[in-house]
């Protein structure tokens, strides 16, 4: 079954490079990113894991716990982690799930048989503190993901979970936002004073400040 936006993220237990985890217990109170890799000792995956390790401080700042997954066994992950450090300069600093029986991969529909019967695609799930799925992405094996874009989306998700706003195309932290359609003009006048209506349905306001 596909895991869709708004669904509860399925719970699981798994061995990782940082010990056995119960997913819901491990992420309790935090946002989480769960992302899969086709295979250990592969070039694009090596660059992706090093890149995420380099961005760990950015995920921490946002109260986001990161966990990777590859269907290879733990011993393989441990050997591969040396290569990740050699190549990217960043040692793994978040857990990498070993999923040789593909139980987690199947739970999250990370194997797309018409792409590969055995390897996972590059899936990403962003999961809120209440365990609801807030974002899904699927990339093919041949395309490495842009993790700065993932941070940008997390900024939008966290902002829009607190305020009745949406973020426009290419929005970045600190830029103007859009007032949600379910806020009346009357309410908008008190909640977002000075907003600009470019169209009746497109009302722009400065990004609300975190209180
Ligand atoms: C890679 O990470 O480079 C890769 C993994 C599986 C298939 C193709 C490429």
PDB file of C-alpha atoms and ligand atoms in Angstrom:
ATOM      1  CA  UNK A   1       0.000   0.000   0.000  1.00  0.00           C
ATOM      2  CA  UNK A   2       1.315   3.434  -0.875  1.00  0.00           C
ATOM      3  CA  UNK A   3       1.952   5.785   2.025  1.00  0.00           C
ATOM      4  CA  UNK A   4       0.165   9.044   1.265  1.00  0.00           C
ATOM      5  CA  UNK A   5       0.070  12.581   2.599  1.00  0.00           C
ATOM      6  CA  UNK A   6      -1.931  12.782   5.810  1.00  0.00           C
ATOM      7  CA  UNK A   7      -1.526   9.053   6.588  1.00  0.00           C
ATOM      8  CA  UNK A   8       0.042   7.984   9.854  1.00  0.00           C
ATOM      9  CA  UNK A   9       3.638   6.918   9.182  1.00  0.00           C
ATOM     10  CA  UNK A  10       3.710   3.135   9.695  1.00  0.00           C
ATOM     11  CA  UNK A  11       5.704   2.131  12.756  1.00  0.00           C
ATOM     12  CA  UNK A  12       8.492  -0.474  12.597  1.00  0.00           C
ATOM     13  CA  UNK A  13      11.463  -1.837  14.477  1.00  0.00           C
ATOM     14  CA  UNK A  14      14.756  -2.136  12.657  1.00  0.00           C
ATOM     15  CA  UNK A  15      18.492  -2.527  13.135  1.00  0.00           C
ATOM     16  CA  UNK A  16      20.474   0.580  12.292  1.00  0.00           C
ATOM     17  CA  UNK A  17      24.077   1.728  12.423  1.00  0.00           C
ATOM     18  CA  UNK A  18      23.117   3.329  15.783  1.00  0.00           C
ATOM     19  CA  UNK A  19      21.397   0.242  17.245  1.00  0.00           C
ATOM     20  CA  UNK A  20      17.885  -1.137  17.100  1.00  0.00           C
ATOM     21  CA  UNK A  21      15.102   1.453  16.896  1.00  0.00           C
ATOM     22  CA  UNK A  22      11.359   1.538  17.267  1.00  0.00           C
ATOM     23  CA  UNK A  23      10.604   4.268  14.738  1.00  0.00           C
ATOM     24  CA  UNK A  24       7.818   6.067  16.621  1.00  0.00           C
ATOM     25  CA  UNK A  25       9.755   5.919  19.903  1.00  0.00           C
ATOM     26  CA  UNK A  26      12.937   7.132  18.211  1.00  0.00           C
ATOM     27  CA  UNK A  27      11.256  10.161  16.626  1.00  0.00           C
ATOM     28  CA  UNK A  28       8.961  10.984  19.552  1.00  0.00           C
ATOM     29  CA  UNK A  29       8.360  14.758  19.745  1.00  0.00           C
ATOM     30  CA  UNK A  30      10.386  15.488  16.591  1.00  0.00           C
ATOM     31  CA  UNK A  31       9.921  15.884  12.906  1.00  0.00           C
ATOM     32  CA  UNK A  32      11.627  13.107  10.946  1.00  0.00           C
ATOM     33  CA  UNK A  33      13.011  12.477   7.484  1.00  0.00           C
ATOM     34  CA  UNK A  34      13.082   8.831   6.370  1.00  0.00           C
ATOM     35  CA  UNK A  35      14.919   8.378   3.066  1.00  0.00           C
ATOM     36  CA  UNK A  36      15.868   5.275   1.124  1.00  0.00           C
ATOM     37  CA  UNK A  37      18.871   4.350  -1.023  1.00  0.00           C
ATOM     38  CA  UNK A  38      19.009   1.705  -3.730  1.00  0.00           C
ATOM     39  CA  UNK A  39      22.168  -0.050  -2.549  1.00  0.00           C
ATOM     40  CA  UNK A  40      25.381   0.197  -0.509  1.00  0.00           C
ATOM     41  CA  UNK A  41      28.701   0.910  -2.254  1.00  0.00           C
ATOM     42  CA  UNK A  42      27.025   2.827  -5.079  1.00  0.00           C
ATOM     43  CA  UNK A  43      28.240   6.235  -6.230  1.00  0.00           C
ATOM     44  CA  UNK A  44      25.189   8.506  -6.033  1.00  0.00           C
ATOM     45  CA  UNK A  45      24.159   7.052  -2.653  1.00  0.00           C
ATOM     46  CA  UNK A  46      27.658   7.664  -1.282  1.00  0.00           C
ATOM     47  CA  UNK A  47      27.423  11.356  -2.192  1.00  0.00           C
ATOM     48  CA  UNK A  48      23.893  11.649  -0.797  1.00  0.00           C
ATOM     49  CA  UNK A  49      24.706  10.190   2.614  1.00  0.00           C
ATOM     50  CA  UNK A  50      27.792  12.404   2.983  1.00  0.00           C
ATOM     51  CA  UNK A  51      25.758  15.453   1.979  1.00  0.00           C
ATOM     52  CA  UNK A  52      23.084  14.738   4.582  1.00  0.00           C
ATOM     53  CA  UNK A  53      25.766  14.157   7.235  1.00  0.00           C
ATOM     54  CA  UNK A  54      27.199  17.588   6.350  1.00  0.00           C
ATOM     55  CA  UNK A  55      23.750  19.165   6.791  1.00  0.00           C
ATOM     56  CA  UNK A  56      23.011  17.436  10.131  1.00  0.00           C
ATOM     57  CA  UNK A  57      23.290  20.749  12.029  1.00  0.00           C
ATOM     58  CA  UNK A  58      20.607  22.268   9.774  1.00  0.00           C
ATOM     59  CA  UNK A  59      18.241  19.349  10.449  1.00  0.00           C
ATOM     60  CA  UNK A  60      18.962  19.577  14.215  1.00  0.00           C
ATOM     61  CA  UNK A  61      18.156  23.325  14.231  1.00  0.00           C
ATOM     62  CA  UNK A  62      14.724  22.479  12.836  1.00  0.00           C
ATOM     63  CA  UNK A  63      14.092  19.635  15.337  1.00  0.00           C
ATOM     64  CA  UNK A  64      14.255  17.091  12.503  1.00  0.00           C
ATOM     65  CA  UNK A  65      15.713  13.611  13.063  1.00  0.00           C
ATOM     66  CA  UNK A  66      17.102  11.980   9.936  1.00  0.00           C
ATOM     67  CA  UNK A  67      17.224   8.246   9.208  1.00  0.00           C
ATOM     68  CA  UNK A  68      18.420   6.561   6.013  1.00  0.00           C
ATOM     69  CA  UNK A  69      17.571   3.092   4.733  1.00  0.00           C
ATOM     70  CA  UNK A  70      19.263   0.635   2.453  1.00  0.00           C
ATOM     71  CA  UNK A  71      18.266  -2.988   1.985  1.00  0.00           C
ATOM     72  CA  UNK A  72      21.834  -4.192   2.512  1.00  0.00           C
ATOM     73  CA  UNK A  73      22.839  -5.730   5.874  1.00  0.00           C
ATOM     74  CA  UNK A  74      24.356  -3.881   8.817  1.00  0.00           C
ATOM     75  CA  UNK A  75      27.887  -5.227   8.268  1.00  0.00           C
ATOM     76  CA  UNK A  76      27.818  -3.799   4.755  1.00  0.00           C
ATOM     77  CA  UNK A  77      26.623  -0.390   6.029  1.00  0.00           C
ATOM     78  CA  UNK A  78      29.470  -0.349   8.564  1.00  0.00           C
ATOM     79  CA  UNK A  79      32.098  -1.064   5.885  1.00  0.00           C
ATOM     80  CA  UNK A  80      30.552   1.475   3.499  1.00  0.00           C
ATOM     81  CA  UNK A  81      30.541   4.258   6.117  1.00  0.00           C
ATOM     82  CA  UNK A  82      34.358   4.503   5.825  1.00  0.00           C
ATOM     83  CA  UNK A  83      34.020   5.232   2.100  1.00  0.00           C
ATOM     84  CA  UNK A  84      31.371   7.897   2.764  1.00  0.00           C
ATOM     85  CA  UNK A  85      33.779   9.712   5.091  1.00  0.00           C
ATOM     86  CA  UNK A  86      36.710   9.302   2.636  1.00  0.00           C
ATOM     87  CA  UNK A  87      34.792  10.644  -0.331  1.00  0.00           C
ATOM     88  CA  UNK A  88      32.673  13.409   1.185  1.00  0.00           C
ATOM     89  CA  UNK A  89      34.625  14.341   4.320  1.00  0.00           C
ATOM     90  CA  UNK A  90      31.535  13.670   6.447  1.00  0.00           C
ATOM     91  CA  UNK A  91      31.177  10.585   8.635  1.00  0.00           C
ATOM     92  CA  UNK A  92      27.675   9.141   9.034  1.00  0.00           C
ATOM     93  CA  UNK A  93      26.127  10.986  11.996  1.00  0.00           C
ATOM     94  CA  UNK A  94      22.576   9.631  11.776  1.00  0.00           C
ATOM     95  CA  UNK A  95      21.231   6.065  11.746  1.00  0.00           C
ATOM     96  CA  UNK A  96      21.159   4.030   8.549  1.00  0.00           C
ATOM     97  CA  UNK A  97      18.576   1.230   8.630  1.00  0.00           C
ATOM     98  CA  UNK A  98      19.644  -2.244   7.500  1.00  0.00           C
ATOM     99  CA  UNK A  99      16.619  -3.791   5.814  1.00  0.00           C
ATOM    100  CA  UNK A 100      17.777  -7.054   4.229  1.00  0.00           C
ATOM    101  CA  UNK A 101      14.318  -8.634   4.455  1.00  0.00           C
ATOM    102  CA  UNK A 102      12.874  -5.457   2.871  1.00  0.00           C
ATOM    103  CA  UNK A 103      10.183  -5.256   5.543  1.00  0.00           C
ATOM    104  CA  UNK A 104      10.499  -1.488   6.004  1.00  0.00           C
ATOM    105  CA  UNK A 105      10.968  -0.930   2.264  1.00  0.00           C
ATOM    106  CA  UNK A 106       7.743  -2.820   1.582  1.00  0.00           C
ATOM    107  CA  UNK A 107       5.878  -1.082   4.414  1.00  0.00           C
ATOM    108  CA  UNK A 108       6.683   2.275   2.802  1.00  0.00           C
ATOM    109  CA  UNK A 109       6.321   1.088  -0.817  1.00  0.00           C
ATOM    110  CA  UNK A 110       9.969   1.930  -1.551  1.00  0.00           C
ATOM    111  CA  UNK A 111      10.391  -0.869  -4.100  1.00  0.00           C
ATOM    112  CA  UNK A 112       8.930  -0.064  -7.505  1.00  0.00           C
ATOM    113  CA  UNK A 113       9.199  -3.349  -9.421  1.00  0.00           C
ATOM    114  CA  UNK A 114       9.147  -1.747 -12.853  1.00  0.00           C
ATOM    115  CA  UNK A 115      12.256   0.230 -11.859  1.00  0.00           C
ATOM    116  CA  UNK A 116      13.987  -2.601  -9.953  1.00  0.00           C
ATOM    117  CA  UNK A 117      12.732  -5.804  -8.307  1.00  0.00           C
ATOM    118  CA  UNK A 118      15.325  -5.708  -5.577  1.00  0.00           C
ATOM    119  CA  UNK A 119      16.604  -2.183  -4.940  1.00  0.00           C
ATOM    120  CA  UNK A 120      14.611   0.626  -3.370  1.00  0.00           C
ATOM    121  CA  UNK A 121      13.980   3.821  -5.288  1.00  0.00           C
ATOM    122  CA  UNK A 122      15.101   7.110  -3.703  1.00  0.00           C
ATOM    123  CA  UNK A 123      12.076   7.756  -1.487  1.00  0.00           C
ATOM    124  CA  UNK A 124      11.792  10.608   0.993  1.00  0.00           C
ATOM    125  CA  UNK A 125       9.152  10.935   3.697  1.00  0.00           C
ATOM    126  CA  UNK A 126       8.880  13.990   5.928  1.00  0.00           C
ATOM    127  CA  UNK A 127       6.923  13.113   9.045  1.00  0.00           C
ATOM    128  CA  UNK A 128       5.528  15.585  11.595  1.00  0.00           C
ATOM    129  CA  UNK A 129       5.772  15.228  15.381  1.00  0.00           C
ATOM    130  CA  UNK A 130       2.229  13.740  15.369  1.00  0.00           C
ATOM    131  CA  UNK A 131       3.550  10.996  13.016  1.00  0.00           C
ATOM    132  CA  UNK A 132       1.526  12.237  10.046  1.00  0.00           C
ATOM    133  CA  UNK A 133       3.151  12.102   6.593  1.00  0.00           C
ATOM    134  CA  UNK A 134       3.688  15.658   5.353  1.00  0.00           C
ATOM    135  CA  UNK A 135       5.767  15.128   2.205  1.00  0.00           C
ATOM    136  CA  UNK A 136       6.672  12.264  -0.093  1.00  0.00           C
ATOM    137  CA  UNK A 137       9.211  12.350  -2.919  1.00  0.00           C
ATOM    138  CA  UNK A 138      10.356   9.609  -5.285  1.00  0.00           C
ATOM    139  CA  UNK A 139      13.535   9.940  -7.341  1.00  0.00           C
ATOM    140  CA  UNK A 140      15.098   7.354  -9.631  1.00  0.00           C
ATOM    141  CA  UNK A 141      18.398   5.663  -8.754  1.00  0.00           C
ATOM    142  CA  UNK A 142      20.305   7.751 -11.290  1.00  0.00           C
ATOM    143  CA  UNK A 143      19.417  11.171  -9.802  1.00  0.00           C
ATOM    144  CA  UNK A 144      20.814  12.352  -6.481  1.00  0.00           C
ATOM    145  CA  UNK A 145      18.448  14.424  -4.376  1.00  0.00           C
ATOM    146  CA  UNK A 146      18.826  18.101  -3.449  1.00  0.00           C
ATOM    147  CA  UNK A 147      18.834  18.160   0.350  1.00  0.00           C
ATOM    148  CA  UNK A 148      18.939  21.955   0.570  1.00  0.00           C
ATOM    149  CA  UNK A 149      15.565  21.847  -1.212  1.00  0.00           C
ATOM    150  CA  UNK A 150      14.403  19.373   1.413  1.00  0.00           C
ATOM    151  CA  UNK A 151      15.349  21.858   4.165  1.00  0.00           C
ATOM    152  CA  UNK A 152      13.439  24.571   2.279  1.00  0.00           C
ATOM    153  CA  UNK A 153      10.329  22.385   2.170  1.00  0.00           C
ATOM    154  CA  UNK A 154      10.678  21.591   5.871  1.00  0.00           C
ATOM    155  CA  UNK A 155      10.828  25.356   6.584  1.00  0.00           C
ATOM    156  CA  UNK A 156       7.581  25.748   4.650  1.00  0.00           C
ATOM    157  CA  UNK A 157       5.925  22.766   6.369  1.00  0.00           C
ATOM    158  CA  UNK A 158       6.882  24.029   9.812  1.00  0.00           C
ATOM    159  CA  UNK A 159       5.706  27.572   9.051  1.00  0.00           C
ATOM    160  CA  UNK A 160       2.395  26.494   7.518  1.00  0.00           C
ATOM    161  CA  UNK A 161       1.733  24.136  10.442  1.00  0.00           C
ATOM    162  CA  UNK A 162       1.772  27.171  12.776  1.00  0.00           C
ATOM    163  CA  UNK A 163       0.155  29.912  10.700  1.00  0.00           C
ATOM    164  CA  UNK A 164      -2.718  30.071   8.171  1.00  0.00           C
ATOM    165  CA  UNK A 165      -0.367  30.737   5.278  1.00  0.00           C
ATOM    166  CA  UNK A 166       1.080  28.988   2.233  1.00  0.00           C
ATOM    167  CA  UNK A 167       4.436  29.582   0.539  1.00  0.00           C
ATOM    168  CA  UNK A 168       4.802  30.585  -3.123  1.00  0.00           C
ATOM    169  CA  UNK A 169       7.027  29.061  -5.791  1.00  0.00           C
ATOM    170  CA  UNK A 170      10.714  29.115  -4.855  1.00  0.00           C
ATOM    171  CA  UNK A 171       9.949  30.687  -1.466  1.00  0.00           C
ATOM    172  CA  UNK A 172      12.793  30.831   1.007  1.00  0.00           C
ATOM    173  CA  UNK A 173      12.874  31.490   4.757  1.00  0.00           C
ATOM    174  CA  UNK A 174      12.165  35.187   5.434  1.00  0.00           C
ATOM    175  CA  UNK A 175      10.363  35.940   2.169  1.00  0.00           C
ATOM    176  CA  UNK A 176       6.722  37.001   1.819  1.00  0.00           C
ATOM    177  CA  UNK A 177       4.043  34.336   2.120  1.00  0.00           C
ATOM    178  CA  UNK A 178       0.463  33.858   0.919  1.00  0.00           C
ATOM    179  CA  UNK A 179      -2.567  34.061   3.214  1.00  0.00           C
ATOM    180  CA  UNK A 180      -4.488  30.764   3.214  1.00  0.00           C
ATOM    181  CA  UNK A 181      -7.692  30.714   1.160  1.00  0.00           C
ATOM    182  CA  UNK A 182      -9.804  29.775   4.187  1.00  0.00           C
ATOM    183  CA  UNK A 183      -8.971  33.086   5.932  1.00  0.00           C
ATOM    184  CA  UNK A 184     -11.587  35.737   5.116  1.00  0.00           C
ATOM    185  CA  UNK A 185     -10.499  39.259   4.186  1.00  0.00           C
ATOM    186  CA  UNK A 186     -12.099  40.412   7.450  1.00  0.00           C
ATOM    187  CA  UNK A 187      -9.954  38.017   9.513  1.00  0.00           C
ATOM    188  CA  UNK A 188      -6.890  38.728   7.393  1.00  0.00           C
ATOM    189  CA  UNK A 189      -7.120  42.446   8.304  1.00  0.00           C
ATOM    190  CA  UNK A 190      -6.539  41.612  11.973  1.00  0.00           C
ATOM    191  CA  UNK A 191      -4.243  38.612  11.568  1.00  0.00           C
ATOM    192  CA  UNK A 192      -2.068  39.977   8.757  1.00  0.00           C
ATOM    193  CA  UNK A 193      -2.455  43.797   8.874  1.00  0.00           C
ATOM    194  CA  UNK A 194      -1.273  45.570   5.724  1.00  0.00           C
ATOM    195  CA  UNK A 195      -1.505  42.481   3.500  1.00  0.00           C
ATOM    196  CA  UNK A 196      -1.545  43.119  -0.254  1.00  0.00           C
ATOM    197  CA  UNK A 197      -4.240  41.511  -2.420  1.00  0.00           C
ATOM    198  CA  UNK A 198      -2.651  40.933  -5.857  1.00  0.00           C
ATOM    199  CA  UNK A 199      -5.838  39.081  -6.768  1.00  0.00           C
ATOM    200  CA  UNK A 200      -8.809  38.397  -4.485  1.00  0.00           C
ATOM    201  CA  UNK A 201      -7.409  34.858  -4.033  1.00  0.00           C
ATOM    202  CA  UNK A 202      -3.705  35.840  -3.843  1.00  0.00           C
ATOM    203  CA  UNK A 203      -3.050  37.882  -0.732  1.00  0.00           C
ATOM    204  CA  UNK A 204       0.587  38.451   0.199  1.00  0.00           C
ATOM    205  CA  UNK A 205       1.978  39.257   3.634  1.00  0.00           C
ATOM    206  CA  UNK A 206       5.388  39.284   5.297  1.00  0.00           C
ATOM    207  CA  UNK A 207       6.399  35.932   6.814  1.00  0.00           C
ATOM    208  CA  UNK A 208       4.977  35.725  10.352  1.00  0.00           C
ATOM    209  CA  UNK A 209       7.705  35.816  13.008  1.00  0.00           C
ATOM    210  CA  UNK A 210       8.067  32.850  15.335  1.00  0.00           C
ATOM    211  CA  UNK A 211       6.652  33.836  18.750  1.00  0.00           C
TER     212      UNK A 211
HETATM  213  C1  LIG B   1      24.018   5.008  -7.301  1.00  0.00           C
HETATM  214  O1  LIG B   1      23.860   5.285  -6.116  1.00  0.00           O
HETATM  215  O2  LIG B   1      24.873   5.557  -7.979  1.00  0.00           O
HETATM  216  C2  LIG B   1      23.153   3.982  -7.966  1.00  0.00           C
HETATM  217  C3  LIG B   1      22.505   3.019  -7.209  1.00  0.00           C
HETATM  218  C4  LIG B   1      21.729   2.068  -7.838  1.00  0.00           C
HETATM  219  C5  LIG B   1      21.588   2.082  -9.215  1.00  0.00           C
HETATM  220  C6  LIG B   1      22.216   3.089  -9.960  1.00  0.00           C
HETATM  221  C7  LIG B   1      22.997   4.044  -9.330  1.00  0.00           C
END
